[in-house]
Amino acid sequence: MIPSVLPTYSRAPLSFVKGEGSWLIEADGRRFLDLGAGIAVNALGHAHPTLVTALTNQANKVWHVSNLYDIPQQQKLADLLVELTFADTMFFTNSGTECCELAVKMARKYWFEKGAPEKTDIITFDGSFHGRSSAGIAAAGTEKMVKGFGPLLPGFVHLPWDDEEALKAAITDQTAAILIEPIQGEGGIRPLSDQALKDLRALCDEKNILLILDEVQCGVGRTGKLFAHEWAGITPDIMMVAKGIGGGFPLGAVLATEEAASGMTAGTHGSTYGGNPLGCAVGCAVVETVSDPEFLANVSRQAGALRQGLEGLVAAHPDVFEGVRGSGLMLGLKCKASNIDVVNAGYDNEVITVPAADNIVRLLPPLNLTDEDIAEATSRLSAAAKQVEKAI
Ligand code: PLP
């Protein structure tokens, strides 16, 4: 008999009733160190007092107001992000997938309004992940995601990751935009170099195409800058943001320049819940906290310490791990053993990590994890590695 919840997830046998900082707690009191943070969602950990206050204060005022009316919390968050980023304007969503939908629509509408309706193709890359909607799966294009779901949304061109020559050769008069994650998350923590991002920007300028960055996983302070592309000193035309921006409340945003957004006039897009008062009250609290230069400096400090711990772990367990990669607190342990075995051994040792493609174990901890959390992370991961070693 089919379970009452559609069985699209293979769930671990864990069930949490409470969260505190970097810790998740089961009903029997077992405490797990959460190095997954809901896959880069709980940017400030669990039950952060600032976020609890923002949410409960707003909950006592008004939960939901239609986008038919002004939503002051939405306006505040938009103004804050305009001040802090390249963006002139933005649209709020509830998830990363919805950002993908709008980013694709926005790029196509831009060229339509510019008198170039033939420019509809979006270039994407192997290993990318942009969500599970029709546009999202067509963008990723992998058999695993698209098989059985055809006919697919047309107009996506899939290229190898980080192959400049292939990219240059693929651009045609139909190319509307390049859509890319500065650091692939699901694809196995694969970062683009700063130079590669600079080259992408230059190529988009030269060929007159839009650059869409998907910072759903790598954005909102995760790399030690508010957004990952800042390290390369470039700006996109359109950017997808979700996950961390809500700190656990479903919230996303598509940020854009005035030029790129120019086709999106009244009636061209909408959402019932997107940018609702609860989400935006929490989003403001997250962005105000994370954008503080001291907070970001601390992300880089903690990332350095965690990475050092992981390098030691790799050196101590050469049969289990091959290396560490990533940026800031978006780290991947490249495994020699099965990454799934490592993640499962982590559960046995009360530490939560997330598998990714390319045999990677992903670490996406809360951005405010403490020195003690880092010490616990290395010792619990080391216990997990020993367990895997024994079984090899
Ligand atoms: N884009 C990236 C880079 C992601 O990592 C994800 C989710 O993992 C998405 C888009 C889709 O976001 P959501 O699951 O919130 O729809």
PDB file of C-alpha atoms in Angstrom, residues 111-315:
ATOM      1  CA  TRP A 111      14.983  39.459 -25.291  1.00  0.00           C
ATOM      2  CA  PHE A 112      11.401  39.350 -26.533  1.00  0.00           C
ATOM      3  CA  GLU A 113      10.895  42.951 -25.490  1.00  0.00           C
ATOM      4  CA  LYS A 114      14.253  43.925 -27.004  1.00  0.00           C
ATOM      5  CA  GLY A 115      13.003  42.730 -30.376  1.00  0.00           C
ATOM      6  CA  ALA A 116      15.028  39.503 -30.384  1.00  0.00           C
ATOM      7  CA  PRO A 117      12.335  36.844 -29.711  1.00  0.00           C
ATOM      8  CA  GLU A 118      14.591  34.170 -31.214  1.00  0.00           C
ATOM      9  CA  LYS A 119      16.891  34.450 -28.180  1.00  0.00           C
ATOM     10  CA  THR A 120      15.294  31.784 -25.982  1.00  0.00           C
ATOM     11  CA  ASP A 121      18.092  29.273 -25.295  1.00  0.00           C
ATOM     12  CA  ILE A 122      19.487  28.945 -21.798  1.00  0.00           C
ATOM     13  CA  ILE A 123      22.917  27.340 -21.488  1.00  0.00           C
ATOM     14  CA  THR A 124      23.386  25.096 -18.442  1.00  0.00           C
ATOM     15  CA  PHE A 125      26.074  22.687 -17.263  1.00  0.00           C
ATOM     16  CA  ASP A 126      26.652  19.045 -16.335  1.00  0.00           C
ATOM     17  CA  GLY A 127      26.050  18.363 -12.675  1.00  0.00           C
ATOM     18  CA  SER A 128      23.874  21.419 -12.217  1.00  0.00           C
ATOM     19  CA  PHE A 129      20.765  21.444 -10.068  1.00  0.00           C
ATOM     20  CA  HIS A 130      18.171  24.185 -10.278  1.00  0.00           C
ATOM     21  CA  GLY A 131      15.091  22.523  -8.824  1.00  0.00           C
ATOM     22  CA  ARG A 132      12.397  20.001  -9.700  1.00  0.00           C
ATOM     23  CA  SER A 133       9.902  22.027 -11.720  1.00  0.00           C
ATOM     24  CA  SER A 134       9.568  21.518 -15.465  1.00  0.00           C
ATOM     25  CA  ALA A 135      12.079  24.314 -16.102  1.00  0.00           C
ATOM     26  CA  GLY A 136      14.352  23.041 -13.325  1.00  0.00           C
ATOM     27  CA  ILE A 137      14.600  19.496 -14.624  1.00  0.00           C
ATOM     28  CA  ALA A 138      14.948  20.654 -18.230  1.00  0.00           C
ATOM     29  CA  ALA A 139      17.753  22.955 -17.077  1.00  0.00           C
ATOM     30  CA  ALA A 140      19.640  20.107 -15.374  1.00  0.00           C
ATOM     31  CA  GLY A 141      18.805  17.670 -18.149  1.00  0.00           C
ATOM     32  CA  THR A 142      20.152  14.538 -16.482  1.00  0.00           C
ATOM     33  CA  GLU A 143      18.444  11.250 -17.268  1.00  0.00           C
ATOM     34  CA  LYS A 144      17.789  10.669 -13.569  1.00  0.00           C
ATOM     35  CA  MET A 145      15.771  13.858 -13.331  1.00  0.00           C
ATOM     36  CA  VAL A 146      13.981  13.947 -16.670  1.00  0.00           C
ATOM     37  CA  LYS A 147      13.255  10.302 -17.521  1.00  0.00           C
ATOM     38  CA  GLY A 148       9.512   9.741 -17.846  1.00  0.00           C
ATOM     39  CA  PHE A 149       8.639  13.405 -17.446  1.00  0.00           C
ATOM     40  CA  GLY A 150       8.677  14.435 -21.083  1.00  0.00           C
ATOM     41  CA  PRO A 151       7.953  16.340 -23.163  1.00  0.00           C
ATOM     42  CA  LEU A 152      10.507  18.616 -21.589  1.00  0.00           C
ATOM     43  CA  LEU A 153      10.467  22.382 -21.669  1.00  0.00           C
ATOM     44  CA  PRO A 154      12.560  23.172 -24.746  1.00  0.00           C
ATOM     45  CA  GLY A 155      15.380  25.685 -25.073  1.00  0.00           C
ATOM     46  CA  PHE A 156      18.084  24.322 -22.753  1.00  0.00           C
ATOM     47  CA  VAL A 157      21.583  23.608 -24.019  1.00  0.00           C
ATOM     48  CA  HIS A 158      23.664  21.354 -21.764  1.00  0.00           C
ATOM     49  CA  LEU A 159      27.439  21.713 -21.705  1.00  0.00           C
ATOM     50  CA  PRO A 160      30.330  20.121 -19.824  1.00  0.00           C
ATOM     51  CA  TRP A 161      31.267  21.827 -16.564  1.00  0.00           C
ATOM     52  CA  ASP A 162      34.030  24.450 -16.713  1.00  0.00           C
ATOM     53  CA  ASP A 163      34.937  23.931 -20.393  1.00  0.00           C
ATOM     54  CA  GLU A 164      35.474  27.364 -21.903  1.00  0.00           C
ATOM     55  CA  GLU A 165      35.995  26.127 -25.443  1.00  0.00           C
ATOM     56  CA  ALA A 166      32.758  24.106 -25.456  1.00  0.00           C
ATOM     57  CA  LEU A 167      30.946  27.136 -24.111  1.00  0.00           C
ATOM     58  CA  LYS A 168      32.273  29.513 -26.725  1.00  0.00           C
ATOM     59  CA  ALA A 169      31.376  27.045 -29.468  1.00  0.00           C
ATOM     60  CA  ALA A 170      27.817  26.600 -28.150  1.00  0.00           C
ATOM     61  CA  ILE A 171      26.787  30.266 -28.194  1.00  0.00           C
ATOM     62  CA  THR A 172      24.477  31.094 -31.093  1.00  0.00           C
ATOM     63  CA  ASP A 173      22.081  33.865 -32.098  1.00  0.00           C
ATOM     64  CA  GLN A 174      19.451  32.006 -30.077  1.00  0.00           C
ATOM     65  CA  THR A 175      21.350  32.140 -26.802  1.00  0.00           C
ATOM     66  CA  ALA A 176      19.440  34.177 -24.238  1.00  0.00           C
ATOM     67  CA  ALA A 177      21.387  33.428 -21.071  1.00  0.00           C
ATOM     68  CA  ILE A 178      23.926  31.308 -19.245  1.00  0.00           C
ATOM     69  CA  LEU A 179      22.598  29.783 -16.009  1.00  0.00           C
ATOM     70  CA  ILE A 180      25.218  28.517 -13.574  1.00  0.00           C
ATOM     71  CA  GLU A 181      25.921  27.830  -9.894  1.00  0.00           C
ATOM     72  CA  PRO A 182      29.178  29.529  -8.808  1.00  0.00           C
ATOM     73  CA  ILE A 183      29.673  26.417  -6.652  1.00  0.00           C
ATOM     74  CA  GLN A 184      27.695  23.347  -7.624  1.00  0.00           C
ATOM     75  CA  GLY A 185      26.002  21.870  -4.568  1.00  0.00           C
ATOM     76  CA  GLU A 186      24.123  18.732  -5.578  1.00  0.00           C
ATOM     77  CA  GLY A 187      26.721  18.230  -8.315  1.00  0.00           C
ATOM     78  CA  GLY A 188      29.361  17.564  -5.638  1.00  0.00           C
ATOM     79  CA  ILE A 189      30.699  20.878  -4.274  1.00  0.00           C
ATOM     80  CA  ARG A 190      32.364  21.887  -7.520  1.00  0.00           C
ATOM     81  CA  PRO A 191      33.492  25.515  -7.358  1.00  0.00           C
ATOM     82  CA  LEU A 192      34.152  27.656 -10.402  1.00  0.00           C
ATOM     83  CA  SER A 193      37.399  29.576 -10.036  1.00  0.00           C
ATOM     84  CA  ASP A 194      37.217  33.359  -9.693  1.00  0.00           C
ATOM     85  CA  GLN A 195      38.882  33.575 -13.087  1.00  0.00           C
ATOM     86  CA  ALA A 196      36.278  31.296 -14.668  1.00  0.00           C
ATOM     87  CA  LEU A 197      33.496  33.509 -13.297  1.00  0.00           C
ATOM     88  CA  LYS A 198      35.263  36.627 -14.586  1.00  0.00           C
ATOM     89  CA  ASP A 199      35.620  34.988 -17.996  1.00  0.00           C
ATOM     90  CA  LEU A 200      31.934  34.081 -17.987  1.00  0.00           C
ATOM     91  CA  ARG A 201      30.955  37.658 -17.263  1.00  0.00           C
ATOM     92  CA  ALA A 202      33.249  38.914 -20.025  1.00  0.00           C
ATOM     93  CA  LEU A 203      31.860  36.363 -22.484  1.00  0.00           C
ATOM     94  CA  CYS A 204      28.265  37.341 -21.668  1.00  0.00           C
ATOM     95  CA  ASP A 205      29.123  41.008 -22.229  1.00  0.00           C
ATOM     96  CA  GLU A 206      30.931  40.288 -25.466  1.00  0.00           C
ATOM     97  CA  LYS A 207      28.202  38.054 -26.903  1.00  0.00           C
ATOM     98  CA  ASN A 208      25.321  40.096 -25.523  1.00  0.00           C
ATOM     99  CA  ILE A 209      23.726  37.395 -23.355  1.00  0.00           C
ATOM    100  CA  LEU A 210      22.475  37.451 -19.785  1.00  0.00           C
ATOM    101  CA  LEU A 211      24.336  35.868 -16.885  1.00  0.00           C
ATOM    102  CA  ILE A 212      22.062  34.132 -14.383  1.00  0.00           C
ATOM    103  CA  LEU A 213      23.753  32.922 -11.202  1.00  0.00           C
ATOM    104  CA  ASP A 214      22.055  30.297  -9.067  1.00  0.00           C
ATOM    105  CA  GLU A 215      23.145  31.117  -5.520  1.00  0.00           C
ATOM    106  CA  VAL A 216      20.356  29.124  -3.910  1.00  0.00           C
ATOM    107  CA  GLN A 217      22.863  26.906  -2.078  1.00  0.00           C
ATOM    108  CA  CYS A 218      26.112  28.933  -2.086  1.00  0.00           C
ATOM    109  CA  GLY A 219      24.614  32.349  -1.273  1.00  0.00           C
ATOM    110  CA  VAL A 220      23.631  34.196   1.917  1.00  0.00           C
ATOM    111  CA  GLY A 221      27.008  34.219   3.638  1.00  0.00           C
ATOM    112  CA  ARG A 222      27.929  30.589   3.060  1.00  0.00           C
ATOM    113  CA  THR A 223      31.287  31.340   1.435  1.00  0.00           C
ATOM    114  CA  GLY A 224      32.203  34.206   3.786  1.00  0.00           C
ATOM    115  CA  LYS A 225      30.812  36.906   1.464  1.00  0.00           C
ATOM    116  CA  LEU A 226      27.103  37.701   1.320  1.00  0.00           C
ATOM    117  CA  PHE A 227      27.059  36.139  -2.170  1.00  0.00           C
ATOM    118  CA  ALA A 228      29.657  33.805  -3.664  1.00  0.00           C
ATOM    119  CA  HIS A 229      30.162  35.772  -6.904  1.00  0.00           C
ATOM    120  CA  GLU A 230      31.526  38.685  -4.872  1.00  0.00           C
ATOM    121  CA  TRP A 231      34.836  36.809  -4.516  1.00  0.00           C
ATOM    122  CA  ALA A 232      35.337  37.129  -8.278  1.00  0.00           C
ATOM    123  CA  GLY A 233      34.478  40.834  -8.294  1.00  0.00           C
ATOM    124  CA  ILE A 234      31.763  40.366 -10.903  1.00  0.00           C
ATOM    125  CA  THR A 235      28.004  40.805 -10.876  1.00  0.00           C
ATOM    126  CA  PRO A 236      25.285  38.788 -12.611  1.00  0.00           C
ATOM    127  CA  ASP A 237      22.270  40.179 -14.458  1.00  0.00           C
ATOM    128  CA  ILE A 238      19.890  37.875 -12.593  1.00  0.00           C
ATOM    129  CA  MET A 239      20.474  35.869  -9.400  1.00  0.00           C
ATOM    130  CA  MET A 240      18.463  33.099  -7.755  1.00  0.00           C
ATOM    131  CA  VAL A 241      18.482  33.070  -3.947  1.00  0.00           C
ATOM    132  CA  ALA A 242      16.589  30.791  -1.534  1.00  0.00           C
ATOM    133  CA  LYS A 243      17.441  28.320   1.262  1.00  0.00           C
ATOM    134  CA  GLY A 244      19.564  30.363   3.728  1.00  0.00           C
ATOM    135  CA  ILE A 245      17.697  33.627   3.172  1.00  0.00           C
ATOM    136  CA  GLY A 246      14.737  32.313   5.165  1.00  0.00           C
ATOM    137  CA  GLY A 247      16.843  30.587   7.808  1.00  0.00           C
ATOM    138  CA  GLY A 248      14.259  27.754   7.759  1.00  0.00           C
ATOM    139  CA  PHE A 249      11.209  29.729   6.684  1.00  0.00           C
ATOM    140  CA  PRO A 250      10.363  28.989   3.023  1.00  0.00           C
ATOM    141  CA  LEU A 251      11.599  32.073   1.180  1.00  0.00           C
ATOM    142  CA  GLY A 252      13.425  32.797  -2.050  1.00  0.00           C
ATOM    143  CA  ALA A 253      14.114  35.759  -4.295  1.00  0.00           C
ATOM    144  CA  VAL A 254      15.129  36.497  -7.851  1.00  0.00           C
ATOM    145  CA  LEU A 255      17.374  39.547  -7.830  1.00  0.00           C
ATOM    146  CA  ALA A 256      17.993  41.447 -11.049  1.00  0.00           C
ATOM    147  CA  THR A 257      19.346  44.596 -12.597  1.00  0.00           C
ATOM    148  CA  GLU A 258      16.800  47.124 -13.812  1.00  0.00           C
ATOM    149  CA  GLU A 259      17.808  46.297 -17.380  1.00  0.00           C
ATOM    150  CA  ALA A 260      17.427  42.505 -17.065  1.00  0.00           C
ATOM    151  CA  ALA A 261      14.082  42.879 -15.280  1.00  0.00           C
ATOM    152  CA  SER A 262      12.725  45.401 -17.749  1.00  0.00           C
ATOM    153  CA  GLY A 263      10.322  42.956 -19.432  1.00  0.00           C
ATOM    154  CA  MET A 264       8.635  41.928 -16.206  1.00  0.00           C
ATOM    155  CA  THR A 265       5.793  44.410 -16.026  1.00  0.00           C
ATOM    156  CA  ALA A 266       2.514  44.201 -14.068  1.00  0.00           C
ATOM    157  CA  GLY A 267       0.702  40.932 -14.704  1.00  0.00           C
ATOM    158  CA  THR A 268       3.696  39.036 -16.136  1.00  0.00           C
ATOM    159  CA  HIS A 269       4.423  37.046 -12.957  1.00  0.00           C
ATOM    160  CA  GLY A 270       2.963  36.474  -9.517  1.00  0.00           C
ATOM    161  CA  SER A 271       2.761  34.293  -6.426  1.00  0.00           C
ATOM    162  CA  THR A 272       0.189  33.964  -3.661  1.00  0.00           C
ATOM    163  CA  TYR A 273       2.655  33.410  -0.844  1.00  0.00           C
ATOM    164  CA  GLY A 274       5.885  34.807  -2.294  1.00  0.00           C
ATOM    165  CA  GLY A 275       7.154  37.630  -0.072  1.00  0.00           C
ATOM    166  CA  ASN A 276       4.529  37.163   2.610  1.00  0.00           C
ATOM    167  CA  PRO A 277       4.927  39.088   5.885  1.00  0.00           C
ATOM    168  CA  LEU A 278       6.122  36.103   7.970  1.00  0.00           C
ATOM    169  CA  GLY A 279       8.752  35.055   5.445  1.00  0.00           C
ATOM    170  CA  CYS A 280      10.020  38.558   4.853  1.00  0.00           C
ATOM    171  CA  ALA A 281      10.151  39.440   8.571  1.00  0.00           C
ATOM    172  CA  VAL A 282      12.441  36.424   9.046  1.00  0.00           C
ATOM    173  CA  GLY A 283      14.340  37.200   5.824  1.00  0.00           C
ATOM    174  CA  CYS A 284      15.107  40.728   7.063  1.00  0.00           C
ATOM    175  CA  ALA A 285      16.456  39.336  10.336  1.00  0.00           C
ATOM    176  CA  VAL A 286      18.622  36.799   8.479  1.00  0.00           C
ATOM    177  CA  VAL A 287      20.027  39.315   6.000  1.00  0.00           C
ATOM    178  CA  GLU A 288      20.653  41.974   8.668  1.00  0.00           C
ATOM    179  CA  THR A 289      22.555  39.389  10.747  1.00  0.00           C
ATOM    180  CA  VAL A 290      24.512  37.685   7.981  1.00  0.00           C
ATOM    181  CA  SER A 291      25.514  40.847   6.112  1.00  0.00           C
ATOM    182  CA  ASP A 292      27.322  42.246   9.171  1.00  0.00           C
ATOM    183  CA  PRO A 293      31.031  42.286   8.165  1.00  0.00           C
ATOM    184  CA  GLU A 294      31.971  40.789  11.552  1.00  0.00           C
ATOM    185  CA  PHE A 295      29.568  37.915  11.027  1.00  0.00           C
ATOM    186  CA  LEU A 296      31.023  37.235   7.577  1.00  0.00           C
ATOM    187  CA  ALA A 297      34.593  37.449   8.895  1.00  0.00           C
ATOM    188  CA  ASN A 298      33.614  34.875  11.507  1.00  0.00           C
ATOM    189  CA  VAL A 299      32.224  32.580   8.783  1.00  0.00           C
ATOM    190  CA  SER A 300      35.644  32.665   7.094  1.00  0.00           C
ATOM    191  CA  ARG A 301      37.418  32.049  10.405  1.00  0.00           C
ATOM    192  CA  GLN A 302      35.225  29.093  11.328  1.00  0.00           C
ATOM    193  CA  ALA A 303      35.485  27.770   7.777  1.00  0.00           C
ATOM    194  CA  GLY A 304      39.284  27.859   8.040  1.00  0.00           C
ATOM    195  CA  ALA A 305      39.199  25.955  11.329  1.00  0.00           C
ATOM    196  CA  LEU A 306      36.728  23.366  10.051  1.00  0.00           C
ATOM    197  CA  ARG A 307      38.684  22.886   6.856  1.00  0.00           C
ATOM    198  CA  GLN A 308      41.889  22.365   8.822  1.00  0.00           C
ATOM    199  CA  GLY A 309      40.106  19.723  10.893  1.00  0.00           C
ATOM    200  CA  LEU A 310      38.870  18.026   7.731  1.00  0.00           C
ATOM    201  CA  GLU A 311      42.336  18.052   6.136  1.00  0.00           C
ATOM    202  CA  GLY A 312      43.573  16.238   9.258  1.00  0.00           C
ATOM    203  CA  LEU A 313      40.718  13.776   8.950  1.00  0.00           C
ATOM    204  CA  VAL A 314      41.560  13.055   5.330  1.00  0.00           C
ATOM    205  CA  ALA A 315      45.234  12.539   6.198  1.00  0.00           C
TER     206      ALA A 315
END
